[in-house]
XYZ file of N, CA, C and O in Angstrom:
384
model
N 8.596 1.558 5.163
C 8.522 0.219 5.251
C 9.588 -0.295 4.639
O 10.146 0.071 3.566
N 10.369 -1.173 5.407
C 11.441 -1.729 4.718
C 11.317 -2.627 3.415
O 10.406 -3.396 3.563
N 12.226 -2.650 2.561
C 12.038 -3.513 1.426
C 12.948 -4.603 1.636
O 14.160 -4.721 2.076
N 12.214 -5.902 1.397
C 12.982 -7.075 1.645
C 13.074 -7.932 0.316
O 12.221 -7.543 -0.830
N 13.972 -8.842 0.186
C 14.031 -9.501 -1.101
C 13.067 -10.518 -1.143
O 12.850 -11.021 -2.106
N 12.658 -11.169 -0.099
C 11.561 -12.124 -0.021
C 10.142 -11.775 -0.449
O 9.930 -10.434 -0.773
N 9.359 -12.444 -0.184
C 7.789 -12.257 -0.633
C 7.323 -11.386 0.566
O 7.884 -11.467 1.867
N 6.455 -10.440 0.352
C 5.934 -9.556 1.354
C 4.740 -10.436 2.118
O 4.061 -11.133 1.664
N 4.596 -10.093 3.509
C 3.475 -10.700 4.152
C 2.165 -10.095 3.788
O 2.176 -9.013 3.381
N 1.158 -10.774 4.162
C -0.224 -10.063 4.095
C -0.334 -8.808 4.783
O -0.950 -7.963 4.210
N 0.249 -8.735 5.848
C 0.146 -7.469 6.743
C 0.982 -6.398 6.019
O 0.400 -5.121 6.177
N 1.997 -6.651 5.535
C 2.839 -5.578 4.650
C 1.980 -5.268 3.417
O 2.096 -3.911 3.163
N 1.515 -6.182 2.782
C 0.669 -5.683 1.509
C -0.624 -4.902 1.855
O -1.021 -3.886 1.276
N -1.330 -5.270 3.226
C -2.390 -4.530 3.703
C -2.034 -3.021 3.898
O -2.613 -2.247 3.682
N -0.897 -2.965 4.632
C -0.248 -1.611 5.113
C 0.028 -0.795 3.834
O -0.364 0.348 3.829
N 0.574 -1.419 2.849
C 0.777 -0.677 1.515
C -0.568 -0.176 0.825
O -0.497 1.023 0.455
N -1.489 -0.968 0.746
C -2.859 -0.946 0.182
C -3.410 0.300 0.859
O -3.960 1.288 0.347
N -3.394 0.387 2.257
C -3.994 1.437 3.195
C -3.159 2.703 2.815
O -3.916 3.847 2.781
N -1.917 2.803 2.849
C -1.249 3.892 2.500
C -1.371 4.444 1.254
O -1.484 5.742 1.028
N -1.593 3.791 0.124
C -1.783 4.249 -1.083
C -3.276 4.935 -1.040
O -3.435 6.055 -1.699
N -4.102 4.235 -0.527
C -5.517 4.781 -0.454
C -5.383 6.171 0.423
O -6.072 7.207 -0.110
N -4.743 6.195 1.457
C -4.722 7.473 2.260
C -3.986 8.360 1.567
O -4.375 9.738 1.501
N -2.887 8.149 0.626
C -2.245 9.190 -0.085
C -3.178 9.813 -1.153
O -3.103 10.810 -1.392
N -3.857 8.994 -1.782
C -4.631 9.314 -2.882
C -5.820 10.150 -2.380
O -6.192 11.154 -2.993
N -6.511 9.705 -1.292
C -7.506 10.521 -0.894
C -7.293 11.766 -0.237
O -7.860 12.883 -0.277
N -6.180 11.899 0.537
C -5.679 13.125 1.179
C -5.263 14.125 0.034
O -5.446 15.317 0.036
N -4.661 13.686 -0.934
C -4.306 14.359 -2.155
C -5.368 15.011 -2.928
O -5.459 16.256 -3.185
N -6.374 14.069 -3.102
C -7.606 14.634 -3.697
C -8.260 15.749 -2.949
O -8.603 16.750 -3.388
N -8.355 15.603 -1.788
C -9.047 16.460 -0.782
C -8.246 17.766 -0.795
O -8.819 18.872 -1.016
N -6.902 17.706 -0.767
C -6.143 18.929 -0.721
C -6.203 19.697 -1.994
O -6.436 20.769 -2.067
N -6.186 18.902 -3.170
C -6.318 19.469 -4.634
C -7.708 20.051 -4.576
O -7.748 21.298 -5.249
N -8.737 19.527 -4.147
C -10.165 20.128 -4.199
C -10.140 21.375 -3.444
O -10.726 22.280 -4.004
N -9.587 21.478 -2.195
C -9.637 22.649 -1.408
C -8.861 23.680 -2.154
O -9.292 25.019 -2.279
N -7.766 23.477 -2.751
C -6.873 24.461 -3.389
C -7.579 25.058 -4.757
O -7.714 26.270 -4.852
N -8.269 24.063 -5.420
C -8.992 24.560 -6.412
C -10.294 25.224 -6.285
O -10.334 26.409 -6.837
N -10.726 25.174 -5.071
C -11.993 25.839 -4.744
C -11.629 27.211 -4.239
O -12.234 28.217 -4.582
N -10.335 27.256 -3.578
C -9.913 28.595 -3.178
C -9.477 29.467 -4.330
O -9.613 30.691 -4.259
N -8.923 28.905 -5.165
C -8.271 29.800 -6.307
C -9.377 29.900 -7.490
O -9.452 31.177 -7.829
N -9.986 28.918 -7.808
C -11.100 29.125 -8.901
C -12.416 29.413 -8.434
O -13.355 29.833 -9.089
N -12.557 29.337 -7.117
C -14.163 29.617 -6.573
C -14.556 30.950 -6.845
O -15.855 31.057 -7.382
N -13.760 32.053 -6.787
C -14.302 33.409 -7.177
C -14.610 33.495 -8.636
O -15.861 34.092 -8.863
N -14.160 32.824 -9.506
C -14.516 32.710 -10.899
C -15.744 32.120 -11.155
O -16.483 32.329 -11.972
N -16.027 30.962 -10.360
C -17.406 30.310 -10.455
C -18.498 31.010 -9.847
O -19.548 30.883 -10.148
N -18.109 31.774 -8.766
C -19.191 32.379 -7.872
C -19.609 33.823 -8.364
O -20.820 34.177 -8.430
N -18.627 34.476 -8.908
C -18.880 35.840 -9.323
C -18.832 36.109 -10.904
O -18.150 35.293 -11.519
N -19.406 37.025 -11.286
C -19.535 37.373 -12.802
C -18.162 38.165 -12.960
O -18.147 39.409 -13.016
N -16.952 37.628 -13.297
C -15.692 38.288 -13.645
C -15.467 38.450 -14.991
O -16.097 37.660 -15.835
N -14.838 39.405 -15.436
C -14.290 39.567 -16.865
C -13.531 38.155 -17.379
O -12.959 37.497 -16.688
N -13.833 37.761 -18.707
C -13.546 36.550 -19.342
C -12.083 36.232 -19.088
O -11.823 34.995 -18.514
N -11.035 37.073 -19.358
C -9.520 36.681 -18.973
C -9.342 36.392 -17.615
O -8.516 35.517 -17.279
N -9.829 37.184 -16.636
C -9.746 36.916 -15.180
C -10.408 35.628 -14.927
O -9.679 34.865 -14.072
N -11.518 35.290 -15.309
C -12.198 34.055 -14.871
C -11.284 32.856 -15.365
O -11.051 31.764 -14.844
N -10.871 33.044 -16.828
C -9.986 31.962 -17.384
C -8.699 31.722 -16.670
O -8.278 30.546 -16.461
N -8.148 32.876 -16.182
C -6.731 32.772 -15.493
C -6.926 32.044 -14.192
O -6.135 31.239 -13.894
N -8.161 32.410 -13.428
C -8.352 31.756 -12.174
C -8.552 30.230 -12.319
O -8.154 29.538 -11.502
N -9.337 30.017 -13.302
C -9.688 28.534 -13.520
C -8.454 27.735 -14.112
O -8.257 26.620 -13.657
N -7.718 28.238 -14.880
C -6.359 27.693 -15.264
C -5.547 27.408 -14.193
O -4.813 26.343 -13.907
N -5.296 28.647 -13.336
C -4.484 28.515 -12.127
C -4.898 27.361 -11.223
O -3.991 26.772 -10.534
N -6.127 27.360 -11.023
C -6.766 26.518 -10.111
C -6.524 25.056 -10.524
O -6.123 24.284 -9.445
N -6.570 24.751 -11.714
C -6.504 23.249 -12.238
C -4.893 23.103 -12.130
O -4.688 21.907 -11.650
N -4.181 23.918 -12.513
C -2.709 23.490 -12.521
C -2.286 23.304 -11.145
O -1.402 22.468 -10.704
N -2.583 24.327 -10.179
C -2.177 24.135 -8.800
C -2.669 22.905 -7.996
O -2.117 22.306 -7.337
N -4.043 22.651 -8.343
C -4.638 21.480 -7.772
C -3.903 20.196 -8.282
O -3.582 19.201 -7.484
N -3.506 20.214 -9.558
C -2.754 18.986 -10.118
C -1.526 18.771 -9.482
O -0.864 17.674 -9.201
N -0.715 20.049 -9.372
C 0.577 19.945 -8.724
C 0.629 19.443 -7.278
O 1.333 18.617 -6.909
N -0.418 20.094 -6.534
C -0.488 19.708 -5.104
C -0.915 18.313 -5.042
O -0.404 17.437 -4.229
N -1.668 17.804 -5.862
C -2.086 16.413 -5.796
C -0.871 15.409 -6.015
O -0.708 14.467 -5.211
N -0.045 15.685 -6.890
C 0.998 14.926 -7.157
C 2.074 15.177 -5.957
O 2.647 13.960 -5.560
N 2.290 16.259 -5.631
C 3.418 16.491 -4.487
C 2.826 15.663 -3.190
O 3.713 15.196 -2.639
N 1.542 15.745 -2.888
C 1.082 15.072 -1.658
C 1.177 13.693 -1.840
O 1.572 13.004 -0.783
N 0.866 13.254 -2.926
C 0.801 11.732 -3.182
C 2.148 11.180 -2.957
O 2.546 10.344 -2.153
N 3.124 11.768 -3.553
C 4.554 11.324 -3.559
C 5.147 11.551 -2.205
O 5.855 10.551 -1.646
N 4.824 12.718 -1.425
C 5.441 12.828 -0.178
C 4.775 11.760 0.864
O 5.638 11.533 1.727
N 3.613 11.585 0.826
C 3.069 10.448 1.813
C 3.697 9.132 1.585
O 4.040 8.453 2.406
N 3.853 8.811 0.218
C 4.452 7.552 0.024
C 5.785 7.283 0.093
O 6.346 6.407 0.868
N 6.692 8.476 0.099
C 8.068 8.368 0.430
C 8.140 8.278 1.881
O 8.975 7.652 2.300
N 7.302 9.160 2.692
C 7.527 9.197 4.056
C 7.146 7.595 4.640
O 7.842 7.174 5.512
N 6.090 7.093 4.100
C 5.792 5.629 4.392
C 6.932 4.744 4.199
O 7.052 3.811 5.057
N 7.710 4.854 3.016
C 8.685 4.062 2.809
C 9.974 4.258 3.522
O 10.533 3.286 3.895
N 10.124 5.301 4.014
C 11.184 5.648 4.973
C 10.920 5.302 6.515
O 11.964 5.148 7.146
N 9.695 5.311 6.809
C 9.399 5.116 8.257
C 9.181 3.596 8.653
O 8.862 3.239 9.650
N 9.306 2.634 7.762
C 9.169 1.363 7.801
C 9.826 0.670 8.934
O 9.366 -0.265 9.784
N 11.167 1.118 9.208
C 11.967 0.450 10.249
C 11.895 1.066 11.664
O 12.671 0.574 12.466
N 10.964 1.954 11.872
C 10.803 2.701 13.085
C 9.957 2.159 13.925
O 9.671 2.582 15.197
N 9.322 1.093 13.713
C 8.326 0.377 14.582
C 8.926 -0.675 15.435
O 10.111 -1.192 15.044
N 8.643 -0.552 16.688
C 9.055 -1.592 17.608
C 8.897 -3.073 17.217
O 8.044 -3.324 16.423
N 9.860 -3.892 17.484
C 9.725 -5.335 17.089
C 8.740 -6.123 17.790
O 8.164 -7.108 17.234
N 8.415 -5.766 18.907
C 7.440 -6.306 19.813
C 6.324 -5.344 20.132
O 6.559 -4.226 20.542
N 4.996 -5.957 20.001
C 3.984 -4.992 20.301
C 4.022 -4.560 21.892
O 4.388 -5.479 22.738
N 3.708 -3.442 22.103
C 3.748 -2.874 23.561
C 5.127 -2.344 23.932
O 5.292 -1.876 25.061
N 5.977 -2.505 23.194
C 7.477 -2.017 23.478
C 7.757 -0.878 22.704
O 7.309 -0.787 21.777
N 8.666 0.012 23.147
C 9.157 1.027 22.738
C 10.452 0.929 22.079
O 11.194 -0.012 22.446
N 10.796 1.665 21.162
C 12.083 1.513 20.368
C 13.081 2.114 21.594
O 12.857 2.968 22.192
N 14.449 1.576 21.362
C 15.496 2.094 22.146
C 15.701 3.593 22.225
O 15.983 4.417 23.115
N 15.341 4.257 20.994
C 15.712 5.527 20.736
C 14.490 6.498 20.959
O 14.463 7.589 20.620
N 13.467 6.030 21.616
C 12.175 6.746 21.749
C 12.219 7.568 23.204
O 13.023 7.211 23.933
């Protein structure tokens, strides 16, 4: 979405709000899946103490990193793709 010097329209504010919500929800889902995949065995099976702690710690760290990376990547992609929409509905861009 292109940045303008003036005030944003309601449609632009709505698009930003939806994109932020999508970024946070998709990042939370991805983080939960990674946490479950890494720390799941420690929660399901009776593993030795150090192994269980390592899996839980790794799951938390990986989930947090993935959450941050996913959120930032979605929002940056949204910011860079703002100018690619055609100016009139039903029309394609000249480079499409």
